[in-house]
Amino acid sequence: ATTVAGATALNGGLALDADKFTVADDTGNTVIAGTLRVAGSSSLNGGVTFDATKFTVEDVTGNTAIGGTLEVTGLTDLNGGLAMDSDKFTVADATGNTVIAGTVAVAEAAQLNGGLTMDSNKFTVADVTGNTAIAGTLGVTGATTVAGATALNGGLALDADKFTVADDTGNTVIAGTLRVAGSSSLNG
């Protein structure tokens, strides 16, 4: 055993057990073959690289690259926005606006407290009134129940030509039989 009480200058590098712990003479590069345990804080002013490219932290920018899976069990603060695969899933830093390039599958109920807009203006639900606007064709395969008044500003056609109401004149065509159970008033 050797005890050194003062400073030690090794001007030729250092090698313990040949390759277990080495310090290169010219560069100062240090190789540790076993486990490195650090009880206190560590300052690495030159970036960090683990296992070639598995985990890297750049010196200047602090950008971190992780080649494997990152598991986080606690709360994560991302105070700068979020981007996955460049543009596949993004969250804007200032607004929180979220863009999802793929399909969104929601297994449970979804609550949208700010209205809804699909494909710019093809389908909109107003935030305050709940008014719904559909720019294209509405196809309903099941039964439809309307509890309130319905305004059809564009005429009406059931089964193409079975029952039609013209938009401009109000002329009504009934292809089948008209049955009236109560009284009828025909003014004109």
PDB file of C-alpha atoms in Angstrom:
ATOM      1  CA  ALA A   1       0.000   0.000   0.000  1.00  0.00           C
ATOM      2  CA  THR A   2       1.143   3.519  -0.781  1.00  0.00           C
ATOM      3  CA  THR A   3      -0.086   6.647   0.989  1.00  0.00           C
ATOM      4  CA  VAL A   4       0.578  10.021  -0.609  1.00  0.00           C
ATOM      5  CA  ALA A   5      -0.147  12.964   1.641  1.00  0.00           C
ATOM      6  CA  GLY A   6       0.583  15.759  -0.838  1.00  0.00           C
ATOM      7  CA  ALA A   7      -0.041  16.592  -4.499  1.00  0.00           C
ATOM      8  CA  THR A   8       1.184  14.049  -7.021  1.00  0.00           C
ATOM      9  CA  ALA A   9       2.322  14.887 -10.562  1.00  0.00           C
ATOM     10  CA  LEU A  10       2.282  11.988 -13.028  1.00  0.00           C
ATOM     11  CA  ASN A  11       3.817  13.340 -16.225  1.00  0.00           C
ATOM     12  CA  GLY A  12       3.468  10.225 -18.303  1.00  0.00           C
ATOM     13  CA  GLY A  13      -0.125   9.130 -17.921  1.00  0.00           C
ATOM     14  CA  LEU A  14      -1.533   6.599 -15.478  1.00  0.00           C
ATOM     15  CA  ALA A  15      -2.429   2.925 -15.806  1.00  0.00           C
ATOM     16  CA  LEU A  16      -3.844   0.721 -13.029  1.00  0.00           C
ATOM     17  CA  ASP A  17      -3.817  -3.016 -13.692  1.00  0.00           C
ATOM     18  CA  ALA A  18      -2.865  -2.285 -17.315  1.00  0.00           C
ATOM     19  CA  ASP A  19      -6.325  -1.227 -18.611  1.00  0.00           C
ATOM     20  CA  LYS A  20      -8.706  -1.042 -15.632  1.00  0.00           C
ATOM     21  CA  PHE A  21      -8.149   2.679 -15.048  1.00  0.00           C
ATOM     22  CA  THR A  22      -6.066   4.725 -17.464  1.00  0.00           C
ATOM     23  CA  VAL A  23      -5.309   8.389 -18.023  1.00  0.00           C
ATOM     24  CA  ALA A  24      -3.651   9.175 -21.369  1.00  0.00           C
ATOM     25  CA  ASP A  25      -0.503  11.274 -21.099  1.00  0.00           C
ATOM     26  CA  ASP A  26      -1.069  13.615 -24.046  1.00  0.00           C
ATOM     27  CA  THR A  27      -4.905  14.048 -24.011  1.00  0.00           C
ATOM     28  CA  GLY A  28      -5.972  13.321 -20.454  1.00  0.00           C
ATOM     29  CA  ASN A  29      -8.618  10.916 -21.770  1.00  0.00           C
ATOM     30  CA  THR A  30      -9.684   8.656 -18.930  1.00  0.00           C
ATOM     31  CA  VAL A  31     -10.931   5.085 -19.288  1.00  0.00           C
ATOM     32  CA  ILE A  32     -12.686   3.274 -16.434  1.00  0.00           C
ATOM     33  CA  ALA A  33     -13.308  -0.408 -17.061  1.00  0.00           C
ATOM     34  CA  GLY A  34     -15.613  -0.867 -14.057  1.00  0.00           C
ATOM     35  CA  THR A  35     -18.497   1.071 -12.504  1.00  0.00           C
ATOM     36  CA  LEU A  36     -18.117   4.774 -11.754  1.00  0.00           C
ATOM     37  CA  ARG A  37     -19.924   5.937  -8.629  1.00  0.00           C
ATOM     38  CA  VAL A  38     -20.222   9.666  -7.950  1.00  0.00           C
ATOM     39  CA  ALA A  39     -21.607  10.598  -4.538  1.00  0.00           C
ATOM     40  CA  GLY A  40     -21.750  14.343  -5.168  1.00  0.00           C
ATOM     41  CA  SER A  41     -22.553  16.596  -8.114  1.00  0.00           C
ATOM     42  CA  SER A  42     -20.612  16.338 -11.366  1.00  0.00           C
ATOM     43  CA  SER A  43     -19.730  19.057 -13.859  1.00  0.00           C
ATOM     44  CA  LEU A  44     -19.090  17.849 -17.421  1.00  0.00           C
ATOM     45  CA  ASN A  45     -18.044  20.880 -19.469  1.00  0.00           C
ATOM     46  CA  GLY A  46     -17.670  19.316 -22.868  1.00  0.00           C
ATOM     47  CA  GLY A  47     -20.794  17.337 -23.530  1.00  0.00           C
ATOM     48  CA  VAL A  48     -21.528  13.727 -22.640  1.00  0.00           C
ATOM     49  CA  THR A  49     -21.539  10.589 -24.769  1.00  0.00           C
ATOM     50  CA  PHE A  50     -22.522   7.152 -23.449  1.00  0.00           C
ATOM     51  CA  ASP A  51     -21.917   4.002 -25.495  1.00  0.00           C
ATOM     52  CA  ALA A  52     -21.063   5.828 -28.727  1.00  0.00           C
ATOM     53  CA  THR A  53     -24.493   7.247 -29.710  1.00  0.00           C
ATOM     54  CA  LYS A  54     -26.894   5.686 -27.211  1.00  0.00           C
ATOM     55  CA  PHE A  55     -27.022   8.812 -25.042  1.00  0.00           C
ATOM     56  CA  THR A  56     -25.453  12.144 -25.946  1.00  0.00           C
ATOM     57  CA  VAL A  57     -25.624  15.663 -24.542  1.00  0.00           C
ATOM     58  CA  GLU A  58     -24.094  18.346 -26.759  1.00  0.00           C
ATOM     59  CA  ASP A  59     -21.650  20.725 -25.159  1.00  0.00           C
ATOM     60  CA  VAL A  60     -22.880  24.043 -26.604  1.00  0.00           C
ATOM     61  CA  THR A  61     -26.633  23.568 -27.115  1.00  0.00           C
ATOM     62  CA  GLY A  62     -27.404  21.002 -24.438  1.00  0.00           C
ATOM     63  CA  ASN A  63     -29.395  19.010 -27.015  1.00  0.00           C
ATOM     64  CA  THR A  64     -29.884  15.478 -25.737  1.00  0.00           C
ATOM     65  CA  ALA A  65     -30.217  12.376 -27.920  1.00  0.00           C
ATOM     66  CA  ILE A  66     -31.418   9.068 -26.485  1.00  0.00           C
ATOM     67  CA  GLY A  67     -31.035   6.006 -28.685  1.00  0.00           C
ATOM     68  CA  GLY A  68     -33.199   3.697 -26.573  1.00  0.00           C
ATOM     69  CA  THR A  69     -36.408   3.932 -24.544  1.00  0.00           C
ATOM     70  CA  LEU A  70     -36.848   6.717 -21.994  1.00  0.00           C
ATOM     71  CA  GLU A  71     -39.034   5.846 -19.030  1.00  0.00           C
ATOM     72  CA  VAL A  72     -40.229   8.698 -16.841  1.00  0.00           C
ATOM     73  CA  THR A  73     -42.146   7.832 -13.673  1.00  0.00           C
ATOM     74  CA  GLY A  74     -42.651  11.378 -12.404  1.00  0.00           C
ATOM     75  CA  LEU A  75     -43.966  14.683 -13.772  1.00  0.00           C
ATOM     76  CA  THR A  76     -42.159  16.043 -16.831  1.00  0.00           C
ATOM     77  CA  ASP A  77     -41.945  19.771 -17.574  1.00  0.00           C
ATOM     78  CA  LEU A  78     -41.317  20.640 -21.225  1.00  0.00           C
ATOM     79  CA  ASN A  79     -41.012  24.424 -21.226  1.00  0.00           C
ATOM     80  CA  GLY A  80     -40.244  24.897 -24.878  1.00  0.00           C
ATOM     81  CA  GLY A  81     -42.911  22.987 -26.759  1.00  0.00           C
ATOM     82  CA  LEU A  82     -42.785  19.403 -28.013  1.00  0.00           C
ATOM     83  CA  ALA A  83     -41.990  17.875 -31.406  1.00  0.00           C
ATOM     84  CA  MET A  84     -41.964  14.160 -32.268  1.00  0.00           C
ATOM     85  CA  ASP A  85     -40.442  13.053 -35.573  1.00  0.00           C
ATOM     86  CA  SER A  86     -40.274  16.727 -36.591  1.00  0.00           C
ATOM     87  CA  ASP A  87     -43.959  17.249 -37.494  1.00  0.00           C
ATOM     88  CA  LYS A  88     -45.862  14.077 -36.538  1.00  0.00           C
ATOM     89  CA  PHE A  89     -46.918  15.345 -33.105  1.00  0.00           C
ATOM     90  CA  THR A  90     -46.226  18.923 -32.056  1.00  0.00           C
ATOM     91  CA  VAL A  91     -47.235  21.144 -29.160  1.00  0.00           C
ATOM     92  CA  ALA A  92     -46.506  24.843 -29.644  1.00  0.00           C
ATOM     93  CA  ASP A  93     -44.607  26.465 -26.785  1.00  0.00           C
ATOM     94  CA  ALA A  94     -46.525  29.761 -26.622  1.00  0.00           C
ATOM     95  CA  THR A  95     -50.089  28.643 -27.436  1.00  0.00           C
ATOM     96  CA  GLY A  96     -50.253  24.950 -26.602  1.00  0.00           C
ATOM     97  CA  ASN A  97     -51.730  24.309 -30.057  1.00  0.00           C
ATOM     98  CA  THR A  98     -51.347  20.608 -30.823  1.00  0.00           C
ATOM     99  CA  VAL A  99     -50.918  19.101 -34.292  1.00  0.00           C
ATOM    100  CA  ILE A 100     -51.317  15.344 -34.809  1.00  0.00           C
ATOM    101  CA  ALA A 101     -50.373  14.074 -38.266  1.00  0.00           C
ATOM    102  CA  GLY A 102     -51.851  10.595 -37.779  1.00  0.00           C
ATOM    103  CA  THR A 103     -55.122   9.126 -36.510  1.00  0.00           C
ATOM    104  CA  VAL A 104     -56.467   9.972 -33.066  1.00  0.00           C
ATOM    105  CA  ALA A 105     -58.254   7.112 -31.327  1.00  0.00           C
ATOM    106  CA  VAL A 106     -60.285   8.077 -28.248  1.00  0.00           C
ATOM    107  CA  ALA A 107     -61.670   5.132 -26.286  1.00  0.00           C
ATOM    108  CA  GLU A 108     -63.574   7.193 -23.724  1.00  0.00           C
ATOM    109  CA  ALA A 109     -65.639  10.389 -23.832  1.00  0.00           C
ATOM    110  CA  ALA A 110     -63.957  13.506 -25.234  1.00  0.00           C
ATOM    111  CA  GLN A 111     -64.732  17.014 -23.976  1.00  0.00           C
ATOM    112  CA  LEU A 112     -64.011  19.956 -26.288  1.00  0.00           C
ATOM    113  CA  ASN A 113     -64.567  23.270 -24.469  1.00  0.00           C
ATOM    114  CA  GLY A 114     -63.876  25.611 -27.307  1.00  0.00           C
ATOM    115  CA  GLY A 115     -65.973  24.543 -30.237  1.00  0.00           C
ATOM    116  CA  LEU A 116     -64.967  22.146 -32.982  1.00  0.00           C
ATOM    117  CA  THR A 117     -63.682  22.678 -36.507  1.00  0.00           C
ATOM    118  CA  MET A 118     -62.893  19.875 -38.949  1.00  0.00           C
ATOM    119  CA  ASP A 119     -61.002  20.395 -42.195  1.00  0.00           C
ATOM    120  CA  SER A 120     -61.012  24.201 -41.960  1.00  0.00           C
ATOM    121  CA  ASN A 121     -64.754  24.932 -42.349  1.00  0.00           C
ATOM    122  CA  LYS A 122     -66.291  21.659 -43.568  1.00  0.00           C
ATOM    123  CA  PHE A 123     -67.785  20.861 -40.171  1.00  0.00           C
ATOM    124  CA  THR A 124     -68.026  23.345 -37.314  1.00  0.00           C
ATOM    125  CA  VAL A 125     -69.690  23.415 -33.922  1.00  0.00           C
ATOM    126  CA  ALA A 126     -69.818  26.857 -32.340  1.00  0.00           C
ATOM    127  CA  ASP A 127     -68.392  27.134 -28.839  1.00  0.00           C
ATOM    128  CA  VAL A 128     -71.136  29.293 -27.264  1.00  0.00           C
ATOM    129  CA  THR A 129     -74.323  28.413 -29.170  1.00  0.00           C
ATOM    130  CA  GLY A 130     -73.575  24.840 -30.170  1.00  0.00           C
ATOM    131  CA  ASN A 131     -74.763  25.670 -33.700  1.00  0.00           C
ATOM    132  CA  THR A 132     -73.467  23.097 -36.172  1.00  0.00           C
ATOM    133  CA  ALA A 133     -72.538  23.867 -39.781  1.00  0.00           C
ATOM    134  CA  ILE A 134     -71.908  21.154 -42.382  1.00  0.00           C
ATOM    135  CA  ALA A 135     -70.518  22.321 -45.722  1.00  0.00           C
ATOM    136  CA  GLY A 136     -70.838  18.971 -47.486  1.00  0.00           C
ATOM    137  CA  THR A 137     -73.427  16.200 -47.626  1.00  0.00           C
ATOM    138  CA  LEU A 138     -74.740  14.741 -44.381  1.00  0.00           C
ATOM    139  CA  GLY A 139     -75.310  11.020 -44.598  1.00  0.00           C
ATOM    140  CA  VAL A 140     -77.291   9.411 -41.771  1.00  0.00           C
ATOM    141  CA  THR A 141     -77.727   5.642 -41.842  1.00  0.00           C
ATOM    142  CA  GLY A 142     -79.734   5.382 -38.615  1.00  0.00           C
ATOM    143  CA  ALA A 143     -82.788   7.143 -37.219  1.00  0.00           C
ATOM    144  CA  THR A 144     -82.571  10.873 -36.590  1.00  0.00           C
ATOM    145  CA  THR A 145     -84.456  12.680 -33.849  1.00  0.00           C
ATOM    146  CA  VAL A 146     -84.768  16.469 -33.882  1.00  0.00           C
ATOM    147  CA  ALA A 147     -86.231  17.943 -30.699  1.00  0.00           C
ATOM    148  CA  GLY A 148     -86.331  21.580 -31.789  1.00  0.00           C
ATOM    149  CA  ALA A 149     -87.345  23.517 -34.892  1.00  0.00           C
ATOM    150  CA  THR A 150     -85.534  22.613 -38.107  1.00  0.00           C
ATOM    151  CA  ALA A 151     -84.765  25.138 -40.829  1.00  0.00           C
ATOM    152  CA  LEU A 152     -83.874  23.715 -44.245  1.00  0.00           C
ATOM    153  CA  ASN A 153     -82.650  26.618 -46.352  1.00  0.00           C
ATOM    154  CA  GLY A 154     -82.010  24.871 -49.628  1.00  0.00           C
ATOM    155  CA  GLY A 155     -85.106  22.834 -50.312  1.00  0.00           C
ATOM    156  CA  LEU A 156     -85.862  19.273 -49.275  1.00  0.00           C
ATOM    157  CA  ALA A 157     -85.619  15.964 -51.071  1.00  0.00           C
ATOM    158  CA  LEU A 158     -86.491  12.581 -49.566  1.00  0.00           C
ATOM    159  CA  ASP A 159     -85.263   9.557 -51.504  1.00  0.00           C
ATOM    160  CA  ALA A 160     -84.301  11.860 -54.385  1.00  0.00           C
ATOM    161  CA  ASP A 161     -87.797  12.442 -55.849  1.00  0.00           C
ATOM    162  CA  LYS A 162     -90.359  10.828 -53.480  1.00  0.00           C
ATOM    163  CA  PHE A 163     -91.013  14.010 -51.537  1.00  0.00           C
ATOM    164  CA  THR A 164     -89.511  17.322 -52.632  1.00  0.00           C
ATOM    165  CA  VAL A 165     -89.888  20.953 -51.624  1.00  0.00           C
ATOM    166  CA  ALA A 166     -88.357  23.486 -54.021  1.00  0.00           C
ATOM    167  CA  ASP A 167     -86.013  25.979 -52.410  1.00  0.00           C
ATOM    168  CA  ASP A 168     -87.167  29.126 -54.249  1.00  0.00           C
ATOM    169  CA  THR A 169     -90.925  28.481 -54.711  1.00  0.00           C
ATOM    170  CA  GLY A 170     -91.899  26.075 -51.974  1.00  0.00           C
ATOM    171  CA  ASN A 171     -93.570  23.853 -54.578  1.00  0.00           C
ATOM    172  CA  THR A 172     -94.046  20.394 -53.083  1.00  0.00           C
ATOM    173  CA  VAL A 173     -94.139  17.131 -54.977  1.00  0.00           C
ATOM    174  CA  ILE A 174     -95.430  13.917 -53.381  1.00  0.00           C
ATOM    175  CA  ALA A 175     -94.828  10.808 -55.481  1.00  0.00           C
ATOM    176  CA  GLY A 176     -96.998   8.541 -53.346  1.00  0.00           C
ATOM    177  CA  THR A 177    -100.388   8.777 -51.633  1.00  0.00           C
ATOM    178  CA  LEU A 178    -101.154  11.737 -49.365  1.00  0.00           C
ATOM    179  CA  ARG A 179    -103.224  10.828 -46.309  1.00  0.00           C
ATOM    180  CA  VAL A 180    -104.555  13.585 -44.091  1.00  0.00           C
ATOM    181  CA  ALA A 181    -106.124  12.420 -40.811  1.00  0.00           C
ATOM    182  CA  GLY A 182    -107.344  15.876 -39.733  1.00  0.00           C
ATOM    183  CA  SER A 183    -108.714  18.918 -41.496  1.00  0.00           C
ATOM    184  CA  SER A 184    -106.794  20.517 -44.354  1.00  0.00           C
ATOM    185  CA  SER A 185    -106.698  24.106 -45.523  1.00  0.00           C
ATOM    186  CA  LEU A 186    -105.750  24.706 -49.143  1.00  0.00           C
ATOM    187  CA  ASN A 187    -105.498  28.438 -49.759  1.00  0.00           C
ATOM    188  CA  GLY A 188    -104.954  28.779 -53.489  1.00  0.00           C
TER     189      GLY A 188
END
